[in-house]
mmCIF file of C-alpha atoms in Angstrom:
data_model
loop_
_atom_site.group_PDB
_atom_site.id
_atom_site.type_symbol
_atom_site.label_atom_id
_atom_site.label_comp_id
_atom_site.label_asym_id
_atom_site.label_seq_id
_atom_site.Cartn_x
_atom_site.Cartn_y
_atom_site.Cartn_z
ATOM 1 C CA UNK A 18 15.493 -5.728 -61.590
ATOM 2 C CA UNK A 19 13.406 -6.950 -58.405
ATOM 3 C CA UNK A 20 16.116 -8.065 -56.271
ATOM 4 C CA UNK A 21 17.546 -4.293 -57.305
ATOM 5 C CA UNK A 22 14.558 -2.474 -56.137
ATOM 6 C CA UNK A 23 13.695 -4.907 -53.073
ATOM 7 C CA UNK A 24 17.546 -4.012 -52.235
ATOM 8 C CA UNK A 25 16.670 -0.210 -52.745
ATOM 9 C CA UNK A 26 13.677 -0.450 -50.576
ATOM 10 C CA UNK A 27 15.401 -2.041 -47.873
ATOM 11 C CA UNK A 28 18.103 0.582 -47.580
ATOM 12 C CA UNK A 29 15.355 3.502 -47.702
ATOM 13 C CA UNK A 30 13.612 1.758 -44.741
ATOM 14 C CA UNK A 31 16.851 1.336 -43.306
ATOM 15 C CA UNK A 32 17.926 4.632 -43.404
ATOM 16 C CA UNK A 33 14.336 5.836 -42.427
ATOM 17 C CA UNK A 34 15.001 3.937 -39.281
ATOM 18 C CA UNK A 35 18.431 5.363 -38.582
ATOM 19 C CA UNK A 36 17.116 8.910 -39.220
ATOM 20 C CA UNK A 37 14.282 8.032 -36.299
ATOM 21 C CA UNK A 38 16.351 7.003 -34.420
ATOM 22 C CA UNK A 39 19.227 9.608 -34.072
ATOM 23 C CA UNK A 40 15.635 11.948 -33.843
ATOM 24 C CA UNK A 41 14.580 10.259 -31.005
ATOM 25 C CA UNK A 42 17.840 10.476 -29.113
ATOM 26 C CA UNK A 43 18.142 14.456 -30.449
ATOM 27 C CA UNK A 44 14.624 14.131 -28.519
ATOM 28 C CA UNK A 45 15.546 12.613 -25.671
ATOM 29 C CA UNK A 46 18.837 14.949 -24.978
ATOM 30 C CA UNK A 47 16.976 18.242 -25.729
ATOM 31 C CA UNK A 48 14.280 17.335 -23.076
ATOM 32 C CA UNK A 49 17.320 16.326 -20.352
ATOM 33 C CA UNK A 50 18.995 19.653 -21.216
ATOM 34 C CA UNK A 51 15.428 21.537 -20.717
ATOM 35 C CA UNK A 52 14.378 19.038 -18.091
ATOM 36 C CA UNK A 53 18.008 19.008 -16.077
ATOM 37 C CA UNK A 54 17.110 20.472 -13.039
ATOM 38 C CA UNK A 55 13.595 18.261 -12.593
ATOM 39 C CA UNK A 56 16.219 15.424 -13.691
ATOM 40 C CA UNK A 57 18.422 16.296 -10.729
ATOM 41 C CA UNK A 58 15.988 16.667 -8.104
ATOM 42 C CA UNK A 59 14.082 13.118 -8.759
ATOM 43 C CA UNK A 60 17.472 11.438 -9.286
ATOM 44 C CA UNK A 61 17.651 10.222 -5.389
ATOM 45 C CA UNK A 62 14.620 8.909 -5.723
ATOM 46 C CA UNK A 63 15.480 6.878 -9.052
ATOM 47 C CA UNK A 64 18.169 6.238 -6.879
ATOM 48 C CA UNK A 65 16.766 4.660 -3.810
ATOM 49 C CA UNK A 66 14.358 2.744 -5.784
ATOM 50 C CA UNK A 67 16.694 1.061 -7.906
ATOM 51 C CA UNK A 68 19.355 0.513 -5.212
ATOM 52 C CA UNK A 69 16.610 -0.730 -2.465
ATOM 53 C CA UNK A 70 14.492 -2.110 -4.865
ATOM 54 C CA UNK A 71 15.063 -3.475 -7.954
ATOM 55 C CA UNK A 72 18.632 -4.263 -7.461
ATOM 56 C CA UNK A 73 17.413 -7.021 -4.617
ATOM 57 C CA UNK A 74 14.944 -8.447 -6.744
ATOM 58 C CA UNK A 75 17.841 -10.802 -7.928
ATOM 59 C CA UNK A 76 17.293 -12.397 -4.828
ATOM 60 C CA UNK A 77 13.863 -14.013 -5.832
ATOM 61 C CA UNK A 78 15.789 -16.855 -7.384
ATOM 62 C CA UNK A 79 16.524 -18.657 -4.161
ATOM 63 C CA UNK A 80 12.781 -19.095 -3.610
ATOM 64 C CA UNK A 81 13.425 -21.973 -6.336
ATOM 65 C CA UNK A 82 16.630 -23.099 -4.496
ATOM 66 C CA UNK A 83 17.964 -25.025 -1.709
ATOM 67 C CA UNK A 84 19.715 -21.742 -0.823
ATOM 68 C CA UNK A 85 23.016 -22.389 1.267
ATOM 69 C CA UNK A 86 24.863 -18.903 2.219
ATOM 70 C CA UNK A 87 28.306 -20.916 2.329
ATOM 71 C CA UNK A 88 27.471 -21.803 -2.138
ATOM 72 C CA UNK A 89 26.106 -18.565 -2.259
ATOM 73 C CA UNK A 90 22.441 -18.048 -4.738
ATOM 74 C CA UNK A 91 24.108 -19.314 -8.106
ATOM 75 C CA UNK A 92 26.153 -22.391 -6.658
ATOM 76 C CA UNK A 93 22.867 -23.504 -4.561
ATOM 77 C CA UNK A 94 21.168 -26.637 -5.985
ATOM 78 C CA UNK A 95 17.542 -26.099 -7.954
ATOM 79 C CA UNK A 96 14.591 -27.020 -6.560
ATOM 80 C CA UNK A 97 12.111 -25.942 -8.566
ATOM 81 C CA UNK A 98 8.447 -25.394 -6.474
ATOM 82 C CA UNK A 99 9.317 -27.549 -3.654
ATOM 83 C CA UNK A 100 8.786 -24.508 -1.167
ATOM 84 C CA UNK A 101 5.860 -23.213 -3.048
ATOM 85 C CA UNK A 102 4.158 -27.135 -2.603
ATOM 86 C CA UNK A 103 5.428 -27.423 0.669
ATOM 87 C CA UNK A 104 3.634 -23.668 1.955
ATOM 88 C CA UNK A 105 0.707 -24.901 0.020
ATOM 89 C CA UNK A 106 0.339 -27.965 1.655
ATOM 90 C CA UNK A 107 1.421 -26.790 5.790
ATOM 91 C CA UNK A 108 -1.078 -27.000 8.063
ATOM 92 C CA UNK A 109 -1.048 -23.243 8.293
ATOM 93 C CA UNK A 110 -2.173 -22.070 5.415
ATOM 94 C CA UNK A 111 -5.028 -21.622 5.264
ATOM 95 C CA UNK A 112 -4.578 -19.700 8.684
ATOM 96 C CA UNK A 113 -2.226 -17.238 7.522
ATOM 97 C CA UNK A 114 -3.982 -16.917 4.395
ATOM 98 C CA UNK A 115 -7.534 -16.093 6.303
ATOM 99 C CA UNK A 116 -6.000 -13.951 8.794
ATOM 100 C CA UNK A 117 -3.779 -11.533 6.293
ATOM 101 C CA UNK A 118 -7.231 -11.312 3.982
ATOM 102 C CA UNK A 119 -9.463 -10.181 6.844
ATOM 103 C CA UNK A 120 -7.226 -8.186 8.596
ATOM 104 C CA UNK A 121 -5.882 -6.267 5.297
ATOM 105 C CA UNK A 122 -10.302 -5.797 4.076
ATOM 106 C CA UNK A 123 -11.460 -4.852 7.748
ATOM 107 C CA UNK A 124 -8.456 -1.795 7.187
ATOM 108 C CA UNK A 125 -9.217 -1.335 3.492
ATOM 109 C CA UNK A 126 -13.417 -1.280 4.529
ATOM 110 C CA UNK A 127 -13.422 0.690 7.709
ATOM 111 C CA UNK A 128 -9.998 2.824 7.949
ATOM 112 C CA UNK A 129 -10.028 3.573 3.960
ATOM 113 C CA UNK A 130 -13.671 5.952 4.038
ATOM 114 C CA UNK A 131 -12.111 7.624 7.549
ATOM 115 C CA UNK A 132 -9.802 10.226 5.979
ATOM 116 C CA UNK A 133 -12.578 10.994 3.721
ATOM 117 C CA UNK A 134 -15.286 11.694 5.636
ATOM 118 C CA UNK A 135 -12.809 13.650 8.284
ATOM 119 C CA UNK A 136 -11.294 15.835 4.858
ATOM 120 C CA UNK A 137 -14.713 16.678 3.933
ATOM 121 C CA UNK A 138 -15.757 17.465 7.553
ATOM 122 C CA UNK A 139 -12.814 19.778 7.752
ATOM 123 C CA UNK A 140 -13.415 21.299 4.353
ATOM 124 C CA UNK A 141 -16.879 22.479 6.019
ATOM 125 C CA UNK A 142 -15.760 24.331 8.869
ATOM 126 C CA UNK A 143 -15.445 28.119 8.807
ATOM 127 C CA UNK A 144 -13.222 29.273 12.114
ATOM 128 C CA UNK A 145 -9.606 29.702 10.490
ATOM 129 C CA UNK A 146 -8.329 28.711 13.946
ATOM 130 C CA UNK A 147 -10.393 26.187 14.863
ATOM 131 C CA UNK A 148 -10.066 24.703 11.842
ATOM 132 C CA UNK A 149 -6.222 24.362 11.712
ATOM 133 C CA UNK A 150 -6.361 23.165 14.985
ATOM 134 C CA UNK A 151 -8.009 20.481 14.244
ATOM 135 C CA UNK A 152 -6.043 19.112 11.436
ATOM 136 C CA UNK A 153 -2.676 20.222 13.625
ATOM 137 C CA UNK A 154 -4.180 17.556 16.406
ATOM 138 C CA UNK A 155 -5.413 14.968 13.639
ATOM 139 C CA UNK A 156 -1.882 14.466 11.750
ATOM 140 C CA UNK A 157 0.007 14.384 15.515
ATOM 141 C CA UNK A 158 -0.520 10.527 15.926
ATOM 142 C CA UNK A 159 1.444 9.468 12.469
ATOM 143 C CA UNK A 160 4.393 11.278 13.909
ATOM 144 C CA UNK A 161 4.124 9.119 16.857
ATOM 145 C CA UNK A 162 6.603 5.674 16.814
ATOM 146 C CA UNK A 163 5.024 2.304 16.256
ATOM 147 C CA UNK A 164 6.610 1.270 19.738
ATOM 148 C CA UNK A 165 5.001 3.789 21.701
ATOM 149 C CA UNK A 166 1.603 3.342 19.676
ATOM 150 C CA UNK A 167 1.984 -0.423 20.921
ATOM 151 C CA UNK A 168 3.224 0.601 24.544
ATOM 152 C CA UNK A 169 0.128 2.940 24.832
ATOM 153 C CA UNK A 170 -2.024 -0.152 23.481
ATOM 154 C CA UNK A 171 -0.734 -2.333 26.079
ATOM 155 C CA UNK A 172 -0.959 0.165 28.839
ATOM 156 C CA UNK A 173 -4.790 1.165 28.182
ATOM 157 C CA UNK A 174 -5.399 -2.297 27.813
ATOM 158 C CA UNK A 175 -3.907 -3.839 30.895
ATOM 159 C CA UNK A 176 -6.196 -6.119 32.391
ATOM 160 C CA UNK A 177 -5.056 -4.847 35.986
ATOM 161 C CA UNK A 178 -4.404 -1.013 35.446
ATOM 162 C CA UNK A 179 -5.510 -0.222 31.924
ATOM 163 C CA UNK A 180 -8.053 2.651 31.347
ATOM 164 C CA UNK A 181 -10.630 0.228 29.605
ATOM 165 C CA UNK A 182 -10.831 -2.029 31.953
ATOM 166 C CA UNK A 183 -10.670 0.557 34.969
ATOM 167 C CA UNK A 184 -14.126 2.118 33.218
ATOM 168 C CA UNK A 185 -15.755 -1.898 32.504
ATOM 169 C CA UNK A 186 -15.257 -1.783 36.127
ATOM 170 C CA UNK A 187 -16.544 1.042 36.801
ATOM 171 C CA UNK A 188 -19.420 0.103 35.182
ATOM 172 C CA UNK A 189 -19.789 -3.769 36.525
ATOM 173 C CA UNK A 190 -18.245 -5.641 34.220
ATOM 174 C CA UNK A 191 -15.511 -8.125 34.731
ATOM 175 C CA UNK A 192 -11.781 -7.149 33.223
ATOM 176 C CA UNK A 193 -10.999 -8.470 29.857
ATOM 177 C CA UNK A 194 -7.449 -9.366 29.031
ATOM 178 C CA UNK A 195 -7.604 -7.808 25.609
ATOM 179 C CA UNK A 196 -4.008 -8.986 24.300
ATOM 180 C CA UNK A 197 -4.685 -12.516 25.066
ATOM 181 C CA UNK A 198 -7.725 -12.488 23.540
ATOM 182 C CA UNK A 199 -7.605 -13.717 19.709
ATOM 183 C CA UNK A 200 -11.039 -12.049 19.485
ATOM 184 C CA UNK A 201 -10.368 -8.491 20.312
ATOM 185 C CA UNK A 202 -7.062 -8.716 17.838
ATOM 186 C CA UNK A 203 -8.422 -7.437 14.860
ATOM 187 C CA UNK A 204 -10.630 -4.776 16.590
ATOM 188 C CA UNK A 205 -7.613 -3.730 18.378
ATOM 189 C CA UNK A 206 -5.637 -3.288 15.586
ATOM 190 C CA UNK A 207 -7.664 -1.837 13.239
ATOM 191 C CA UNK A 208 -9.295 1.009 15.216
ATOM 192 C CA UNK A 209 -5.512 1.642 16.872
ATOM 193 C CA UNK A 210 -4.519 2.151 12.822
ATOM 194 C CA UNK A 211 -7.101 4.595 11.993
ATOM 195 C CA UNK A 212 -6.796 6.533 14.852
ATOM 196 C CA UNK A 213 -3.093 6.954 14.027
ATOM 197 C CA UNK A 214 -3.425 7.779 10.218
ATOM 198 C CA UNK A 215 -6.776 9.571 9.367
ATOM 199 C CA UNK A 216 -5.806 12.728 10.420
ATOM 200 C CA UNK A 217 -2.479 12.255 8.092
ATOM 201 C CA UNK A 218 -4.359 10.433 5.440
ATOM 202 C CA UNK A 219 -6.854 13.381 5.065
ATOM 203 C CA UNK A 220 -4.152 15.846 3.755
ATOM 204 C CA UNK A 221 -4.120 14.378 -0.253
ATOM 205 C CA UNK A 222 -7.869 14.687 -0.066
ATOM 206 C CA UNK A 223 -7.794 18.062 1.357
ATOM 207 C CA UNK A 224 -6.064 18.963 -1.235
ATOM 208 C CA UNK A 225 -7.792 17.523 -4.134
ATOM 209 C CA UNK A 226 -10.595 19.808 -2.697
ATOM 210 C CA UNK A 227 -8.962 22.902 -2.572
ATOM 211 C CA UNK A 228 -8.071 22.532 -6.379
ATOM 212 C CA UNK A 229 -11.793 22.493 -7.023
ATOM 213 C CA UNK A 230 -12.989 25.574 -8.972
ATOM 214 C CA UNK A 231 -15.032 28.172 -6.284
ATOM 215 C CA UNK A 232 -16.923 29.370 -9.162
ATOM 216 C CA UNK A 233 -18.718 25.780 -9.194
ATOM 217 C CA UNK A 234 -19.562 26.148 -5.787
ATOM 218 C CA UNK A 235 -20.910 29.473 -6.889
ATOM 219 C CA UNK A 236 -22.768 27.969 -8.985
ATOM 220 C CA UNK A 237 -24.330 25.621 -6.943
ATOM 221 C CA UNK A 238 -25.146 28.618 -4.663
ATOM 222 C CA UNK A 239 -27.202 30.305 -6.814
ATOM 223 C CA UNK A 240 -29.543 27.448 -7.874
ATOM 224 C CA UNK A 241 -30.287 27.043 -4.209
ATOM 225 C CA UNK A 242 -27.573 24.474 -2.939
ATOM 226 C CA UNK A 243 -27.360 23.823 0.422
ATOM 227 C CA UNK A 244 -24.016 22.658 1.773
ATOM 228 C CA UNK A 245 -25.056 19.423 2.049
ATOM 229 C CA UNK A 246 -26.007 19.293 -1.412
ATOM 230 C CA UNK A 247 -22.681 21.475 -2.314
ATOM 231 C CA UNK A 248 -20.463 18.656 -0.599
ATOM 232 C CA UNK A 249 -22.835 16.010 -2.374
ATOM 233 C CA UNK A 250 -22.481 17.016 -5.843
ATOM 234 C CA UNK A 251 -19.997 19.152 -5.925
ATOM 235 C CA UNK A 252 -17.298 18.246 -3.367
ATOM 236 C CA UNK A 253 -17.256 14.243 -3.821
ATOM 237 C CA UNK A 254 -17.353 14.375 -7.281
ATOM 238 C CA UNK A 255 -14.796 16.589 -8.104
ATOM 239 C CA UNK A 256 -12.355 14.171 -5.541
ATOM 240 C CA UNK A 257 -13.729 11.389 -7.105
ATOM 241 C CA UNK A 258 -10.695 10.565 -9.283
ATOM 242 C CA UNK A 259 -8.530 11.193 -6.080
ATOM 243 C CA UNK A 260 -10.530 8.625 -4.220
ATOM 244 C CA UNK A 261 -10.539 6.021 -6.722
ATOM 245 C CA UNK A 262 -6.568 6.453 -7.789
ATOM 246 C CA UNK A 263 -5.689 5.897 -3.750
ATOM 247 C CA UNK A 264 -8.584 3.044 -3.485
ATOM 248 C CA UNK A 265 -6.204 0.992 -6.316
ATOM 249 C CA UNK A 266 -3.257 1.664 -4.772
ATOM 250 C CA UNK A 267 -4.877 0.603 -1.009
ATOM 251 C CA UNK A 268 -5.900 -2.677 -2.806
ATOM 252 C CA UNK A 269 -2.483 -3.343 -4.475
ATOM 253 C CA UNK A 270 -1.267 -3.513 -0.844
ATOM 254 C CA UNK A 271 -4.091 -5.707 0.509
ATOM 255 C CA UNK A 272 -1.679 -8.450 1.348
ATOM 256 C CA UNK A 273 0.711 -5.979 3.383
ATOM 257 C CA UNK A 274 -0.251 -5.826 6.629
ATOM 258 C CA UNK A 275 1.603 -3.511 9.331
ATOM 259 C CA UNK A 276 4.692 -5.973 9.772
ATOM 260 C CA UNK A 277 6.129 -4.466 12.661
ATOM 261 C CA UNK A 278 2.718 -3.745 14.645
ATOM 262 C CA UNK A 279 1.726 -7.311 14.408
ATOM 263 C CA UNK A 280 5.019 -8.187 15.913
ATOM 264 C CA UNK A 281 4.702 -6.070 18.361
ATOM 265 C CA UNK A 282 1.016 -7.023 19.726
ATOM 266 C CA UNK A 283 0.718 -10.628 18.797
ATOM 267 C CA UNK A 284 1.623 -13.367 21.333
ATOM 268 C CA UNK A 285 1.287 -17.248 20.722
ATOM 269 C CA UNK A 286 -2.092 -17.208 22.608
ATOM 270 C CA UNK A 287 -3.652 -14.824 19.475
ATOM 271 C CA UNK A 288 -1.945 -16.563 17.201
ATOM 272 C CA UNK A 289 -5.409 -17.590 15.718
ATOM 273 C CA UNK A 290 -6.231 -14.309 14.119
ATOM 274 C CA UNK A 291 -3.255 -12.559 14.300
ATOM 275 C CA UNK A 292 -0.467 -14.496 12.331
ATOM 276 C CA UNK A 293 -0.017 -13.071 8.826
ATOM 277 C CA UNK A 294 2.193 -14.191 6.120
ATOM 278 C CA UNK A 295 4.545 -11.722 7.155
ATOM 279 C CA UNK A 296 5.166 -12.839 10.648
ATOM 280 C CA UNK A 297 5.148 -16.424 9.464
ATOM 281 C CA UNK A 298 8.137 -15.563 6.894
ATOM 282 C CA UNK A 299 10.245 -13.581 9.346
ATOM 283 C CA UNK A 300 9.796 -17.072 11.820
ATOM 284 C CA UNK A 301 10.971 -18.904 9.571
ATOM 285 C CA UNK A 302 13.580 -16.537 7.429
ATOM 286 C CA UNK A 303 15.103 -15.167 9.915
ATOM 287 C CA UNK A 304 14.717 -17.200 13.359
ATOM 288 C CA UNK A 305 14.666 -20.175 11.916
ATOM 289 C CA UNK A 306 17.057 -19.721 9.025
ATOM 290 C CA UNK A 307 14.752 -20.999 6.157
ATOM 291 C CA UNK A 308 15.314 -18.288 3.377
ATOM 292 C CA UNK A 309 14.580 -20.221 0.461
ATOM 293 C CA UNK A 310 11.302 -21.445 2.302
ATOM 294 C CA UNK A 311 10.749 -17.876 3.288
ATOM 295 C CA UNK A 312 11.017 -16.493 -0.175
ATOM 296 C CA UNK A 313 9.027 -18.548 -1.631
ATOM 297 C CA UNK A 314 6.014 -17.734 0.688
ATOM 298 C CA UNK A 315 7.145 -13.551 0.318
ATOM 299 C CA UNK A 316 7.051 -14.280 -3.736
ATOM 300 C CA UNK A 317 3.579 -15.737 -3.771
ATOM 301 C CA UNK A 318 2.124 -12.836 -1.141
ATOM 302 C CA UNK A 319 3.412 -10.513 -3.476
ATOM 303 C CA UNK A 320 2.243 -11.912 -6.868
ATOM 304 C CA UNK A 321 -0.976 -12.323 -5.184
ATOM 305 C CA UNK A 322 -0.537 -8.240 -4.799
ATOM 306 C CA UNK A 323 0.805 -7.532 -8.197
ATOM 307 C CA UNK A 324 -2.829 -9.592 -9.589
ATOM 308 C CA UNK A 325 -5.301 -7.783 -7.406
ATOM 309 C CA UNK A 326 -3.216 -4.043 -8.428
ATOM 310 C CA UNK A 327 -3.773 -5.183 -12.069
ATOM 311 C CA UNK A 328 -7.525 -6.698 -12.050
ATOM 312 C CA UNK A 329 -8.583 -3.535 -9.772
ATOM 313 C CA UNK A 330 -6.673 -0.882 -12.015
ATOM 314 C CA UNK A 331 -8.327 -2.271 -14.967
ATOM 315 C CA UNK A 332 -11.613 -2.227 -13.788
ATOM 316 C CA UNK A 333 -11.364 0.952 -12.469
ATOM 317 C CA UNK A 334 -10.108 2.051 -16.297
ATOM 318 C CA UNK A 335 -13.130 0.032 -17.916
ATOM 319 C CA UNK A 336 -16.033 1.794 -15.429
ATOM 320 C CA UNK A 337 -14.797 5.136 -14.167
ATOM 321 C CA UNK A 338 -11.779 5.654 -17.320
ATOM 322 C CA UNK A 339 -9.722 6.603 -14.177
ATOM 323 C CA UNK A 340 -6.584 4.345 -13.135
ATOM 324 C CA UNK A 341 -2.674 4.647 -12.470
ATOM 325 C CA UNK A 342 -1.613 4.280 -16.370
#
């Protein structure tokens, strides 16, 4: 008589589980059907991601082998963390290391507040014409190529001809070769990247306050706000979750520096402040042919990502209750 109703029971749950199921898949087809043309329009996107992206992160396993393109990535040999020990334990390390974290927080600390305070300076100005102007001239520099940002750089720079050094001596001082310098690297290339993306970078936030309701500023009017108190408690705040969602995304990049720009502007004299992980993995991936050594350094600069995207999102969710899921 048990086994008979434990048998009965079973089935019920059984078919309770079928019937959720086939409901869930009725679901899932009614919302494509409603959803279609949304569907269609983010499909290259799905796309590109998991052509570009996801597909190539098969690749990962020859960080743990002695990759060999003629064996291809399954007939290579294991070899476990040998290139994980071996990055570890080079003499540039700690270099790299130092270099990608202060280059990546001097952005984060003095580019990341930039678009801010220039979105909320915009949002205060009342010429129409002037105003678009303004932002017209602002977003003009992200259009511009990397090379010719870098070809400007090194033109303004020149220790001969340059601009800066035509107005040091203009003023008394004695030319300094900027490029060569390891000292003036980070300065360089943090200023030269907020000058090229505030004006660009400004444009979510301008948005985020044009979605505020008026009738709050209203509000504020009629207790006496001035606009300084209106852009205080009115304007930040009601960015605020705007700010922090773009600050967690910032820091889940930390450890991406601008690749091609370091290129670009380093030399082997500035190599003492201005070698990342980055340019250390395409020297040895790609000049020097080491891919499995390569991965394995690109692997741990990106779990090191992946950790600080995680810890930062959560304590964003734990004080603020605002983060990416």
């Amino acid at each position: 008589m048990n086994v008979r109703v434990e048998f009965q029971a079973d089935v019920r749950k059984s078919d309770l589980q079928t019937d959720i199921r086939h409901s869930w898949i009725q679901q899932l087809i009614k919302h494509a059907r409603r959803d279609k043309v949304l569907l269609l329009i983010i499909s290259p996107v799905v796309l590109y991601f998991f052509i570009f992206h996801y597909i190539p992160m098969y690749g990962i396993i020859i960080a743990f082998k002695k990759f060999q393109p003629i064996n291809g990535i399954l007939g290579s040999p294991w070899a476990g963390f040998m290139y994980f020990e071996q990055f570890f334990n080079s003499i540039y390390f700690w270099r790299l290391l130092r270099n990608t974290l202060l280059l990546s927080l001097n952005t984060l600390f003095w580019g990341f507040p930039v678009p801010i305070l220039f979105a909320l300076l915009i949002n205060e100005l009342r010429e129409s014409l002037f105003k678009k102007t303004v932002q017209t001239i602002s977003y003009l520099p992200h259009f511009i190529s990397i090379v010719v940002v870098i070809g400007m750089i090194v033109n303004f720079t020149s220790p001969t001809d340059g601009i800066i050094n035509l107005l040091l001596a203009k003023l008394g001082m004695e030319p300094i070769n900027f490029l060569n310098s390891p000292d003036w690297f980070r300065t360089i290339y943090v200023s030269s990247g907020i000058w090229q993306g505030f004006g660009w970078g400004s444009i979510i936030y301008l948005a985020a306050i044009s979605a505020i309701d008026p009738q709050i500023y209203e509000a504020a009017e009629i207790d006496g706000a001035r606009r300084w108190h209106k852009m205080m408690h009115v304007t930040l705040p009601g960015i605020l979750s705007t700010v922090i969602i773009l600050f967690i995304l910032a820091v889940g990049q930390l450890m991406e520096v601008g690749f091609e720009k370091i290129l670009l502007l380093y030399s082997p004299t500035t190599y003492e402040t201005a070698d990342v992980i980055s340019t250390f993995v395409y020297r040895r991936g790609v000049i020097n042919s080491e891919y499995s050594f390569s991965a394995a350094i690109g692997l741990f600069n990106n779990l090191i990502n992946l950790t600080l995207l995680l810890t930062v999102n959560y304590a964003s969710k734990k004080v603020s209750e605002t983060s990416l899921w």
